[in-house]
């Protein structure tokens, strides 16, 4: 009964199912592992940030370039601030237990002994970087040689929260903290990294370090989780469609084995038989109604019923006429025979 599984059509269906189901399960498991890796990395980043607050600072050169392992680590650098080029980074939100406030970062450039400058976020202030009343509260950077300590951060990019990469900012403001943005503002080289001070100068508030890119529970992490569900759903759909097709063909094979012809095939065979007879109506065959059909009660229509009665009467009259003619012919033949016998006796 299941010999239909050996047909070319079912060979194709089976090969597709055998390849598609493992592929969907593999992709779903891979996406799930990506989500779990992001969760683990996020936890490690939080633990590292917590330890970095109490850990001893390491020289800046030992932590470069910035990656997932060095991001958030305490770095130390020595030099003097460029007091003539203090910059404000507008549109930055500082989150605390009371929610989030809109404000701006205060960024100064530390000229190190290597000749490069290190961007240092000295702190954050609430308000608008374009308002003189708010910017008047920004303290001037310390003069002379200083040693700074803070959490090391990678250069920002267009996907970083709060970045204004479109330009058009007033002089003295910076939309994105990166070496690529600063190279057009200052006449010296800049490190491809920056630090946020652990101890901010009043009235500035310290900016907490951000998690390294790709290590937090961001939108990409939840996209991995969504893709996991989609791949597993695809695998289930393939199984469902295979079972549905198998059940349909198995029922059709069972009906054929029992000699049950589906209604559609019976109608097609009847039409084929009618075409073979030249389209002529086959009146009088068993199981076929007259050409006029029957009404809802199973009786012939009134006009055709009367026509049938008249035809039957004519048929009966013809039969009676033939019988009477036959009888008369037999009588005449007997009479002629007796007449000839009588004439012969007289002779």
Short mmCIF file of C-alpha atoms in Angstrom, two decimals, residues 61 111 162 183 285:
data_model
loop_
_atom_site.label_atom_id
_atom_site.label_comp_id
_atom_site.label_asym_id
_atom_site.label_seq_id
_atom_site.Cartn_x
_atom_site.Cartn_y
_atom_site.Cartn_z
CA UNK A 61 50.12 51.29 26.42
CA UNK A 111 48.95 65.46 25.77
CA UNK A 162 23.77 59.47 21.75
CA UNK A 183 41.82 64.43 13.74
CA UNK A 285 -29.34 2.05 -20.45
#
